Structures are given as C-alpha cells and as structure tokens.
Short mmCIF file of C-alpha atoms in Angstrom, two decimals:
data_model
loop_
_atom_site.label_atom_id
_atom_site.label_comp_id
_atom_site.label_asym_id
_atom_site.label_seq_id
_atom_site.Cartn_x
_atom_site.Cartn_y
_atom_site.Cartn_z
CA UNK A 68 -83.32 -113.97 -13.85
CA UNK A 69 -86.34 -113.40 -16.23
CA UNK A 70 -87.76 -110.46 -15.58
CA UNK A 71 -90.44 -108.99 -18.17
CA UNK A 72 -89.89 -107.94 -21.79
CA UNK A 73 -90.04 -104.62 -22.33
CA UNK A 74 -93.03 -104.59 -24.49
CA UNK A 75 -95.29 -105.31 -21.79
CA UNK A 76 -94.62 -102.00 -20.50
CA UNK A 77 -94.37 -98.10 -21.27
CA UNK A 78 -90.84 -97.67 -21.79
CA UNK A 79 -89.30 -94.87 -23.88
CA UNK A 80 -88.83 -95.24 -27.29
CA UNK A 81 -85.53 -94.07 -27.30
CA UNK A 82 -84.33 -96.86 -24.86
CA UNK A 83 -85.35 -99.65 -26.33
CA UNK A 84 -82.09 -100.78 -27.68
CA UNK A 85 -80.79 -100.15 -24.19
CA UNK A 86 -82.38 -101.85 -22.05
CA UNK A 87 -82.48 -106.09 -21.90
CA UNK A 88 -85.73 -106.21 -19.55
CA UNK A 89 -87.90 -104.76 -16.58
CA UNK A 90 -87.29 -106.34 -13.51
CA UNK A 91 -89.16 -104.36 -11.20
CA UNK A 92 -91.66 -102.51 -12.76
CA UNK A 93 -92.50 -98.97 -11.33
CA UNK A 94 -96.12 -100.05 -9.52
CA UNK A 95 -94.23 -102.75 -7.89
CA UNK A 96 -91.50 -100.41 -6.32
CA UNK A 97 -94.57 -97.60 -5.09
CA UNK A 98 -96.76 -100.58 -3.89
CA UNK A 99 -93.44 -101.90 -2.04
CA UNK A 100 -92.68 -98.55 -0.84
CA UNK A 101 -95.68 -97.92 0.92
CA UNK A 102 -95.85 -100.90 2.87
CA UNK A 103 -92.09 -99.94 4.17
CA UNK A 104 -93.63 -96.50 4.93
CA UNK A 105 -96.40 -98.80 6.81
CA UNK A 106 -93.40 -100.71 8.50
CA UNK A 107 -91.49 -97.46 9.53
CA UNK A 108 -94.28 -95.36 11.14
CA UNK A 109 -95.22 -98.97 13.29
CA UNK A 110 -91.77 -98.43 14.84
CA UNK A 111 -91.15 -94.91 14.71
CA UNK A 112 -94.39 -92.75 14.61
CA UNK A 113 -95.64 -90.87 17.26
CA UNK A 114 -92.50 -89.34 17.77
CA UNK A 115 -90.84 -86.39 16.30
CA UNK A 116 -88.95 -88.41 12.81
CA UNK A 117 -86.09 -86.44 11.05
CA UNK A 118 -85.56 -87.97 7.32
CA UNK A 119 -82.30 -87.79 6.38
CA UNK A 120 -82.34 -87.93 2.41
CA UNK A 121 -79.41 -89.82 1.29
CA UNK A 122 -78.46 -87.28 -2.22
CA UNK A 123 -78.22 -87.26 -4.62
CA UNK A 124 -79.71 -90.69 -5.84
CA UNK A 125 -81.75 -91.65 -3.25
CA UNK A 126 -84.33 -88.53 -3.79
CA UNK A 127 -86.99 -89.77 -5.98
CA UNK A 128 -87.26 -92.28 -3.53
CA UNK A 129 -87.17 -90.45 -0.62
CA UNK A 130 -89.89 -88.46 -1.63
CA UNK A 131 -92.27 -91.16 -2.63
CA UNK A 132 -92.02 -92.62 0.68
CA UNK A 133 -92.12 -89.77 2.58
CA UNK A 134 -95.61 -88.91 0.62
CA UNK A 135 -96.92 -92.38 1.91
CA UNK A 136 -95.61 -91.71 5.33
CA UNK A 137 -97.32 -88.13 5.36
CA UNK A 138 -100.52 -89.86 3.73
CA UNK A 139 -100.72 -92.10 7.00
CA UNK A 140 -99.89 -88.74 9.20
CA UNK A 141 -102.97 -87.25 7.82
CA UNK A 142 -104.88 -90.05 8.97
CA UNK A 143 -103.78 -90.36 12.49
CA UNK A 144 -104.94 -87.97 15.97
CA UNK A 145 -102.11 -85.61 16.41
CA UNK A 146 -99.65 -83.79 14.41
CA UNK A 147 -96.35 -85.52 14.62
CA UNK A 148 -93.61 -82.86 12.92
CA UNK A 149 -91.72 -84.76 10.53
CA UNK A 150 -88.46 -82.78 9.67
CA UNK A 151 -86.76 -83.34 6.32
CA UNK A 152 -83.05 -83.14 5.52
CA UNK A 153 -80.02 -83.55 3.23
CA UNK A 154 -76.70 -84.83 3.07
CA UNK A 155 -74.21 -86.01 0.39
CA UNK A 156 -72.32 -88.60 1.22
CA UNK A 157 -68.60 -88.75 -0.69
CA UNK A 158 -66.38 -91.81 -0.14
CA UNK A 159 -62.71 -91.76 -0.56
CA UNK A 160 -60.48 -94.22 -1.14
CA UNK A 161 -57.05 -93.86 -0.24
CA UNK A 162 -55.92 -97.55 -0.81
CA UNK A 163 -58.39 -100.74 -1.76
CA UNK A 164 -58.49 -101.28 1.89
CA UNK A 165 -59.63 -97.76 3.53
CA UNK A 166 -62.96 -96.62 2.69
CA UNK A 167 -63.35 -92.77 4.21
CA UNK A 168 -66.69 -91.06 3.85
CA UNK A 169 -67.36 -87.58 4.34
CA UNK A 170 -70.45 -85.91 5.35
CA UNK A 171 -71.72 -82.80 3.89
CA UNK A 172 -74.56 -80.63 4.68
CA UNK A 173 -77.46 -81.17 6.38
CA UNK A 174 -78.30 -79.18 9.74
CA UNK A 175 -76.22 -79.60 12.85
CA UNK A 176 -75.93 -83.53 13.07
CA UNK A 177 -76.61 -82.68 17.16
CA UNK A 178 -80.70 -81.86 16.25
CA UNK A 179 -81.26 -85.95 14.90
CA UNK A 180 -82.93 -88.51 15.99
CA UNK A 181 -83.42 -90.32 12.59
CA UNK A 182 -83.91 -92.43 9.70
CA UNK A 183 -81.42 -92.23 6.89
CA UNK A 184 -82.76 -93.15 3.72
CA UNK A 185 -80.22 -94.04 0.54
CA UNK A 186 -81.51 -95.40 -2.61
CA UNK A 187 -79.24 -98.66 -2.96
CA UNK A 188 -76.71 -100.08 -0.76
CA UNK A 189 -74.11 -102.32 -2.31
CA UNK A 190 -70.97 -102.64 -0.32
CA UNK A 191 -72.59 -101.33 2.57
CA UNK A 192 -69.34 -99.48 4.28
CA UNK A 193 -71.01 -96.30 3.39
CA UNK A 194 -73.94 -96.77 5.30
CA UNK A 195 -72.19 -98.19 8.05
CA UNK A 196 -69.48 -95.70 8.70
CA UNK A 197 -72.35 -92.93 8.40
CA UNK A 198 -74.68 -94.97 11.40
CA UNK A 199 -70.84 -94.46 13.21
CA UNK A 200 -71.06 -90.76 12.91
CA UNK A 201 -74.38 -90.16 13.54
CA UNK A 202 -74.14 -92.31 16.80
CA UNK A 203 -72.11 -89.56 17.88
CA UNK A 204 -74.57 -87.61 18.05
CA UNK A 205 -76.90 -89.68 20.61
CA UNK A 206 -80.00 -89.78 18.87
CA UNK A 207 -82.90 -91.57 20.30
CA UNK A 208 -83.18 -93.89 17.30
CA UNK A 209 -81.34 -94.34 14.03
CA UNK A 210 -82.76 -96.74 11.44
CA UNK A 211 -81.85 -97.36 7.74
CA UNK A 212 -84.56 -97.89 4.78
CA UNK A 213 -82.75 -98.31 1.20
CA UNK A 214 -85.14 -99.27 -1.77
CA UNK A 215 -82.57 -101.74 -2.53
CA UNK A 216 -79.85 -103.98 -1.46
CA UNK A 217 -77.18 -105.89 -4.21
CA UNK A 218 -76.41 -109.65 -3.65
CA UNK A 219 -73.04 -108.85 -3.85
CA UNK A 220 -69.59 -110.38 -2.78
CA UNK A 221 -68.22 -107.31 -2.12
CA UNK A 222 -70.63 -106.92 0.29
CA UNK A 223 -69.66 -106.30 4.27
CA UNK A 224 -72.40 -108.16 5.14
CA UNK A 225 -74.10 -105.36 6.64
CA UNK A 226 -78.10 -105.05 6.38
CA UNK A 227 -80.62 -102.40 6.73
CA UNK A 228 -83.60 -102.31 8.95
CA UNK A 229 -85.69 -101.92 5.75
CA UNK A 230 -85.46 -103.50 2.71
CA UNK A 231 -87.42 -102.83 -0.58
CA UNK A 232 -86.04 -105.41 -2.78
CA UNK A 233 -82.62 -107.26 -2.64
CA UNK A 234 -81.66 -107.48 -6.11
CA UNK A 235 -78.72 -109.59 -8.48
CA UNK A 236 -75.36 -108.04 -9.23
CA UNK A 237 -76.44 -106.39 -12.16
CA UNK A 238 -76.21 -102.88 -14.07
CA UNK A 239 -79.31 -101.69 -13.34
CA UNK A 240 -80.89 -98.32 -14.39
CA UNK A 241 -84.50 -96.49 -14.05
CA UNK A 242 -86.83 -95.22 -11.08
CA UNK A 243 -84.17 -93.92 -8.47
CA UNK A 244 -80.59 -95.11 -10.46
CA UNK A 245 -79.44 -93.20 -13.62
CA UNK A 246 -76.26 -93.82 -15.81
CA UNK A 247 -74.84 -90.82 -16.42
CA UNK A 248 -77.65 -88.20 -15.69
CA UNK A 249 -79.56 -90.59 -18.59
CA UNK A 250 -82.57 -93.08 -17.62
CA UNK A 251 -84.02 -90.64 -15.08
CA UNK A 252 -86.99 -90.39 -17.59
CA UNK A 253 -87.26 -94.15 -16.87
CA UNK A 254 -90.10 -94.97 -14.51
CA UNK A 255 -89.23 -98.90 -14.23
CA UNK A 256 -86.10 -100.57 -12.64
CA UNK A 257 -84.76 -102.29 -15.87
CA UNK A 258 -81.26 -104.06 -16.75
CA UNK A 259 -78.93 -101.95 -19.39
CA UNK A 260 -77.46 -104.10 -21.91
CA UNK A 261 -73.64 -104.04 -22.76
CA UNK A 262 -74.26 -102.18 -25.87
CA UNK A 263 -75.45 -99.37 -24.02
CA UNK A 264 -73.26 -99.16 -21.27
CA UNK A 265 -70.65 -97.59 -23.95
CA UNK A 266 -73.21 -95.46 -26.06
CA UNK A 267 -74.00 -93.70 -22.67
CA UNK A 268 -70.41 -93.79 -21.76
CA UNK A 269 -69.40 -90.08 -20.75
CA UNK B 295 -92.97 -61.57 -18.79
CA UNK B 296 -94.10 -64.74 -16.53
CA UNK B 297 -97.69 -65.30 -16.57
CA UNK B 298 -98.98 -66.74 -13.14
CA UNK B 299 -101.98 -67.83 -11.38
CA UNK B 300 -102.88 -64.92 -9.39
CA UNK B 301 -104.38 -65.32 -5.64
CA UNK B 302 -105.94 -62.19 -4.81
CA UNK B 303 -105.59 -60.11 -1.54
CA UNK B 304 -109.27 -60.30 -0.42
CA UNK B 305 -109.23 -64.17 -1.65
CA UNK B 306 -111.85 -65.98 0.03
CA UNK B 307 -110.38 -69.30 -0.30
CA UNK B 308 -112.11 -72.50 0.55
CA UNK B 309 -113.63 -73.69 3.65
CA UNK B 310 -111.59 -76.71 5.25
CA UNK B 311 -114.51 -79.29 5.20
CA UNK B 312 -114.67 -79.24 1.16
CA UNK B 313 -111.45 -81.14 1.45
CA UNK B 314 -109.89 -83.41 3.21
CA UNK B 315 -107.40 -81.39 5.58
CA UNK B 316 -105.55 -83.49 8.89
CA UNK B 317 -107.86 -83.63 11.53
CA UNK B 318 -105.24 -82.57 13.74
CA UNK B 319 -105.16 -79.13 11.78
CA UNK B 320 -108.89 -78.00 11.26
CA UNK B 321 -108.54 -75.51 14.55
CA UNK B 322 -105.31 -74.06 13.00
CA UNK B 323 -105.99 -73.39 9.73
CA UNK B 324 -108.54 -70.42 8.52
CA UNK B 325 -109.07 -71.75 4.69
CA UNK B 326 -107.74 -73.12 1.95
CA UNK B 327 -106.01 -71.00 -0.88
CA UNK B 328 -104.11 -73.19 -2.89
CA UNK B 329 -105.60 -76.89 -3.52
CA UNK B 330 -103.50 -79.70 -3.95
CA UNK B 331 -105.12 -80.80 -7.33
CA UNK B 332 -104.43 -76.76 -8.52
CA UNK B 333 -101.01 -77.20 -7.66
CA UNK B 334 -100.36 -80.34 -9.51
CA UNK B 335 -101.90 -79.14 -12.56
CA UNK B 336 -100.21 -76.00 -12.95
CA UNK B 337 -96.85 -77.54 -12.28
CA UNK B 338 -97.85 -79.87 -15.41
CA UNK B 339 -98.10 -76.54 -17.52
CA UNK B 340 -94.91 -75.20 -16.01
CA UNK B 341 -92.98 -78.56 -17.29
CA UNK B 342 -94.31 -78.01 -20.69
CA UNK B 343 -93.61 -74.35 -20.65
CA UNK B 344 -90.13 -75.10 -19.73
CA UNK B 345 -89.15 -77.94 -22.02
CA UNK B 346 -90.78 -75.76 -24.88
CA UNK B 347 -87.70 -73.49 -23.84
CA UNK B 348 -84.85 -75.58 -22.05
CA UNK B 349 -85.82 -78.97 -23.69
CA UNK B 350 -83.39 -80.81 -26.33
CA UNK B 351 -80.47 -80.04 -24.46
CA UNK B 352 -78.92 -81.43 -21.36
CA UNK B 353 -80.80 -79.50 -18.56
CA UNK B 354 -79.07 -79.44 -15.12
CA UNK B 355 -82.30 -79.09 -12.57
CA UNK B 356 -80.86 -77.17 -9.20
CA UNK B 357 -83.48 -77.67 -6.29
CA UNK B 358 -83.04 -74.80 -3.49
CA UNK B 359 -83.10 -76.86 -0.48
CA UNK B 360 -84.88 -77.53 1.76
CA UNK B 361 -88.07 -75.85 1.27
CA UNK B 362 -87.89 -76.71 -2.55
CA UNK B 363 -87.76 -80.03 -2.70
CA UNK B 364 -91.27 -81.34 -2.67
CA UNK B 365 -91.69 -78.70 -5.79
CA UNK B 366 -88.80 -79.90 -7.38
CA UNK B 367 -89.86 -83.70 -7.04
CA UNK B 368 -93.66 -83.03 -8.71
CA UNK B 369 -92.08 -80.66 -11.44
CA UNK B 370 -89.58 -83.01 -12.40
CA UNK B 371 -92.15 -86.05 -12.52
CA UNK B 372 -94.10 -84.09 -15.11
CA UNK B 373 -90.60 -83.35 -17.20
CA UNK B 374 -89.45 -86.45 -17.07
CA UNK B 375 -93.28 -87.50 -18.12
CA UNK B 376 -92.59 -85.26 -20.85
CA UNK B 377 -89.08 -86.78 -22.13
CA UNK B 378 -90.50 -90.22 -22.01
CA UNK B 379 -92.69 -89.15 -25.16
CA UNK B 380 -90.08 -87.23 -27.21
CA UNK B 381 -88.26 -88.70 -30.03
CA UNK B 382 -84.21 -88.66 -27.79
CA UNK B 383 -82.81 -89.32 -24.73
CA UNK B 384 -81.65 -85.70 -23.28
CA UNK B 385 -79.85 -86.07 -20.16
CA UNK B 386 -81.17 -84.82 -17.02
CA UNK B 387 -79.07 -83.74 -14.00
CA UNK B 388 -80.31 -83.40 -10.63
CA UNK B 389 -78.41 -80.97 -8.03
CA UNK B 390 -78.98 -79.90 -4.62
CA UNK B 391 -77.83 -76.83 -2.88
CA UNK B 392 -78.35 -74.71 -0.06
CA UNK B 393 -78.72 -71.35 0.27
CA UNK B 394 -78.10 -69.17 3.75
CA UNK B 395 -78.17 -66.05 4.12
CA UNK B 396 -76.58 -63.77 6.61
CA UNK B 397 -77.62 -60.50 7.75
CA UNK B 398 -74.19 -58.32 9.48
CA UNK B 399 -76.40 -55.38 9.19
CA UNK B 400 -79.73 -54.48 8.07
CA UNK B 401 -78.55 -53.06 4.21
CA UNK B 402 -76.21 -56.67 3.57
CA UNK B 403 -77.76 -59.52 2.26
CA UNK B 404 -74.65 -62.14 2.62
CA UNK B 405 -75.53 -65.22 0.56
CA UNK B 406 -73.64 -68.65 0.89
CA UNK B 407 -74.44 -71.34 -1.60
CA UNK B 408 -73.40 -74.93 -0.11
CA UNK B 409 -73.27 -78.23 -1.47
CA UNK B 410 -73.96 -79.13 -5.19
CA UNK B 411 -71.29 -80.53 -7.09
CA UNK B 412 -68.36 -78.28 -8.87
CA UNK B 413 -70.08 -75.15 -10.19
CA UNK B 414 -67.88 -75.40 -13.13
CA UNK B 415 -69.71 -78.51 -14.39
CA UNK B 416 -72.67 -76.04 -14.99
CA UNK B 417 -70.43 -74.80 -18.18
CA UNK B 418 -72.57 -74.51 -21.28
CA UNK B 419 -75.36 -76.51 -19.91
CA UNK B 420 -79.18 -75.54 -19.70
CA UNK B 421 -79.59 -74.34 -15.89
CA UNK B 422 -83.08 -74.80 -14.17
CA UNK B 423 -82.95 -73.51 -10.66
CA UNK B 424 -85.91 -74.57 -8.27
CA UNK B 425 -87.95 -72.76 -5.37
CA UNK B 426 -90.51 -72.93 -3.45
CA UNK B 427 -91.12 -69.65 -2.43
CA UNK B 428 -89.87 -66.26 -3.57
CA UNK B 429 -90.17 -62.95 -1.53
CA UNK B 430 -87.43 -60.42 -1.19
CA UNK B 431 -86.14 -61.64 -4.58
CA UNK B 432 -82.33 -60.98 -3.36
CA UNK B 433 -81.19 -64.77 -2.31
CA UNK B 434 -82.42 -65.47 -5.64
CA UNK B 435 -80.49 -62.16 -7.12
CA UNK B 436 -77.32 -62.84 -5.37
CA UNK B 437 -77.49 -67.09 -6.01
CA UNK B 438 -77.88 -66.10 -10.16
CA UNK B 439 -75.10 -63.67 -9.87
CA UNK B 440 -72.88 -66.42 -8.37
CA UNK B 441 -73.96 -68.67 -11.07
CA UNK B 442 -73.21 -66.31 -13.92
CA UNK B 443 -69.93 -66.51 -13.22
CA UNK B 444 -69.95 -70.48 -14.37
CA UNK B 445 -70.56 -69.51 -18.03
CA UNK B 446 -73.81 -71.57 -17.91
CA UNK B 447 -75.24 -72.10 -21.64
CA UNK B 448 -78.58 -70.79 -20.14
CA UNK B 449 -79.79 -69.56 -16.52
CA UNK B 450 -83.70 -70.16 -15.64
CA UNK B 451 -85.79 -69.71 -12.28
CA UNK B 452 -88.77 -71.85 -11.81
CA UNK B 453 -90.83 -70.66 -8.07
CA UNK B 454 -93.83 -71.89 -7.43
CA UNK B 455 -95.01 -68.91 -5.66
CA UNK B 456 -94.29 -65.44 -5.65
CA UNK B 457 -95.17 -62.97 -2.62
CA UNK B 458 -96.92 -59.67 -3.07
CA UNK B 459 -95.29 -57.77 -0.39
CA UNK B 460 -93.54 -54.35 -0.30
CA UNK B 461 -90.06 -56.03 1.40
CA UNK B 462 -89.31 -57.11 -2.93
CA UNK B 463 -86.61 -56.01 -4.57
CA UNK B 464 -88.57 -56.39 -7.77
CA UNK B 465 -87.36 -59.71 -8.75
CA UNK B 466 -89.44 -62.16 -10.92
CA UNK B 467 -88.83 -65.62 -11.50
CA UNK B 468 -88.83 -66.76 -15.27
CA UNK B 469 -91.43 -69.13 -14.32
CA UNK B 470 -94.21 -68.38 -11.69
CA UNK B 471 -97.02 -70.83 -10.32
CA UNK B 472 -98.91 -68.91 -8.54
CA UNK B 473 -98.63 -65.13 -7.08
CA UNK B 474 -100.20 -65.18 -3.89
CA UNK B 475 -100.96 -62.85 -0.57
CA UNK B 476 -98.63 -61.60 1.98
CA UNK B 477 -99.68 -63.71 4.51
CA UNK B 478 -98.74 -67.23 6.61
CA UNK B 479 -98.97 -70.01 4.32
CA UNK B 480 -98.73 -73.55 5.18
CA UNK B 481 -99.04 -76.97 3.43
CA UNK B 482 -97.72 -78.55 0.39
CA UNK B 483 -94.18 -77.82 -0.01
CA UNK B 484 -94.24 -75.08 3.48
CA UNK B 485 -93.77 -76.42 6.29
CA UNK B 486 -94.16 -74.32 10.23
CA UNK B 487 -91.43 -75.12 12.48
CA UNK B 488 -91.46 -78.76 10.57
CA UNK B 489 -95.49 -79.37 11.12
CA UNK B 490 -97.82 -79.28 8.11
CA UNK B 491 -95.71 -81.87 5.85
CA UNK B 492 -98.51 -83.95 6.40
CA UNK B 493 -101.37 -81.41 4.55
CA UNK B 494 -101.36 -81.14 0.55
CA UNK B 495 -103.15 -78.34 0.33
CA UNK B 496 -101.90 -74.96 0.75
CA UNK B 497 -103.74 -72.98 3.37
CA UNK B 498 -103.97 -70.06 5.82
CA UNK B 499 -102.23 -70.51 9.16
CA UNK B 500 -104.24 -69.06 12.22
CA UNK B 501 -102.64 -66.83 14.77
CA UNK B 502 -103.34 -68.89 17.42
CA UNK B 503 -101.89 -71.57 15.31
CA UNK B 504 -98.67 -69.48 15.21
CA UNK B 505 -98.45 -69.57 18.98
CA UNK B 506 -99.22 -73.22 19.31
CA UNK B 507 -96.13 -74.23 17.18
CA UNK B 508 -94.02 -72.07 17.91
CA UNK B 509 -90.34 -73.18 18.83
#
C-alpha cells in the first residue's frame, strides 16, 4: 500500500515522526462523504430520518455528513425533520467467544426509525448485535453508514449498507480515529508508525 | 467578564431573501438575526480566546447534548485548526453527556447528568464544557457543581448564546458568542420539534410557524 508522503500535504509539525504516510487524505474522505449523503437521502429522504450518532468516535463524521445531508434538505420542496441522537456503545467480553454490547443513552429506542452511523467497523459484532436491538423496536427502516470498514480476518463477515472506504489492517489515526485522545488535530487518515505507537502509549 | 456579540431587543435583523434560507421555510420565518457566516467567525475568535487560556495542556471538551453538538463540532474544528500550527501535540478529549432536568415542584431544579465516561478521569485536567444555548443559568449551575466535585485542574463554559430574559439566575458563561433576545429562535444548532436542521442561519420563528410544527 503506497499511499502519499506526508510532504505533499499539511500535516502537523509535531507528527511528522509519527506518522509513515497519508492514505486518505481529508478532501477525499468529505468528497466521499457527500456522495454517501447523496446515496442515503435516494433511499431514505422524504421521510422523517433519525441519525443515530455512533459516540464517541464516530462524531466528526457524523456531523460532516449530516451537514451534506441537510445541504441537500435545503434544496428540496418540503421540510423533512431530521432528528439527531446519541448512543455509546460498550462491548464486553466475558470469554474470547461472547461479545455483549450495551447500549447507553439516546431517547427511548421505541421513537426510531433510523440510520446508525459509527465511524469504523472492524469485527463487525458490534454493529450487528446493535441492528438486533434496535429491531426490537420495529422501526420502519434501519440502515448502517460507517466511513470505514477493515479487511480484516477477524471479521464476521458482516457489511454495511454504506461504505466510505474499506481499508487494510492497519493502525490508522487522523480525521474521525485518535490514539489516545492524540491525532484529533489531524485532518488526514494517515498510518502511525511503530515508533509512535509507544511514545503515545498511555 | 465575557465579552459577547450583543443582538439587541428592537434588532431588525435581515430580510430572508438576502440569503439563501429553505424554501420550505420562507412563510415561517420573520428574519434573520444571526447569519451563518457571523456564527462561524465568532466561534473562530472563541477557539483562540480559549486556547490563549486552556491551551498547552490536555483539554477534555464536554459537549451538552443534544442541542450542543453542532456548536461543539464547528468550535472544535477551529481548535483543532489551531493545534495543528503550534509547536506540540496536546491531547484533546472529546465527551458527551446529557443533561435532564426534573421539575417535582416549581422552586427544585433536579439535574441528572448521563453518559460521559468516569467523572473521575476529569482529575487535574483542563475542562471545556459546551452549549448551545443558555437561559435560566441553573442546569449549567447545578452540572458545574457536580463537576467540582471531580477535582478538575480547571472548569470552563463555552455557550454560544446567552438569553436576555428575566427567568436567569444570573449565570454567565466564561465564554459567550452572542447575547441575543428573548424570543423563538431557530436554525443553526436549534432545532423546533426536530425541523430547521436543515437552515444555517439563525432566525426568528413565526407564530403561525409555532402552530404548524407543533407536536
């Protein structure tokens, strides 16, 4: 995987020894992102959409495409409400083989009829046993956008309806992902080097 | 004491077809007070005022949902701008909570804060709370008095506006965007009954506006 050396882009100073090289550079992700948003008011406009933000990583990303989905709301002939909400999901693992998640906050799961939006899905056990719960809860429509998705083994093989970029098994930082509350000042979707992954070590 | 932009009372405002407002909206809204372009470039100053006072050590950014968060996404864009250009890398934490508040009677203001991670972890760190709106001042009263108790290293409030109205207990946010009217305000980060996401700018609601989306 090339990607682009850092020097071609605005990267801060303080990072450079960090970081190995840009793979997706920030333009690319909005550009990306608004063609999802695009995507996702084709299927599900016109209709009342709750956006259930996916924290604590996935909001940066959640609110850039829910500004691109709002721009096209401007533009159309009726006010569709869009409602926004939040939930943290925490996994627990008992043994290697039982992966529990537990949903917190957010309004009464009964009032959705949604899109969940997480910022990367790697395993993909999370999402799914989330899309269980809410199914509960009979909404008219559930669909999942996630900026990314790892080419993982680990992976359960499950998929969401919306894609931004599948990307390698790597440590990546920047845009949406920090290490450690550090890179959030990062703009671009870069690789951290091994170096780095014990200077940021908490 | 904060300094603010100040929207006066008798505020004229704008008249919708300067900007570009939903067409879906121009019969509900009477004019615009708050542009979008004014609110972006006053939440730029309010990122530089508060990394001229917070910055160089790790901040912990706490956005009041759900009202806050647009807010809290532009302010932090323009701090995180403003990192990229200093000399270190100062860690940045992101939190969410909520805040609801029950009334038994009409003297109580019960506040519940929910969500966030462990309070504790606030311990000696640089705390930045977000909000969208203040105007009462006691959820904000009660959350920093429940936050004191974490032996934070510092405790900040950053609202983007501040009512006029006579229901205040006299509470002012550290940092103020704008101080504006007592009156129905939609757009940018307010929403009505989850319409007017879709318009940046903040305006004047209508009353027949109020009847049309109601619940």
């Amino acid at each position: 995987m090339k990607g682009h050396e850092l020097d071609l882009f605005c990267v801060p100073r303080h990072y450079e020894n960090d970081l190995d090289k840009v793979i997706i550079p920030h333009g690319l992700i909005m550009d990306r992102t608004e063609r999802l948003a695009r995507d996702i008011i084709r299927d599900m406009g016109g209709h009342h959409i709750v956006a259930l933000c996916v924290l604590k990583g996935g909001y940066k990303f959640f609110a850039d495409l829910l500004d691109y989905i709002k721009a096209l709301n401007q533009n159309s002939d009726k006010s569709v409400p869009l409602t926004v909400d939040f939930i943290r999901v925490k996994s627990y693992c008992n043994d290697k083989s039982t992966n529990n998640v537990r949903v917190i906050g957010g309004d009464e799961l009964s009032s959705l009829s949604g899109k969940v939006s997480p910022d990367i899905v790697e395993t993909g056990r999370t999402m799914q046993t989330l899309l269980s719960l809410l199914s509960e809860c009979n909404p008219k429509m559930v669909k999942v956008v996630s900026l990314l998705v790892k080419r993982t083994p680990r992976s359960s093989g499950y998929r969401p309806d919306y894609i931004g970029f599948e990307v390698p098994d790597a440590f990546l930082v920047g845009y949406a992902l920090d290490y450690n509350e550090y890179f959030r000042d990062l703009s671009h979707i870069c690789i951290l080097n091994d170096q780095a992954k014990e200077k940021y070590k908490v």
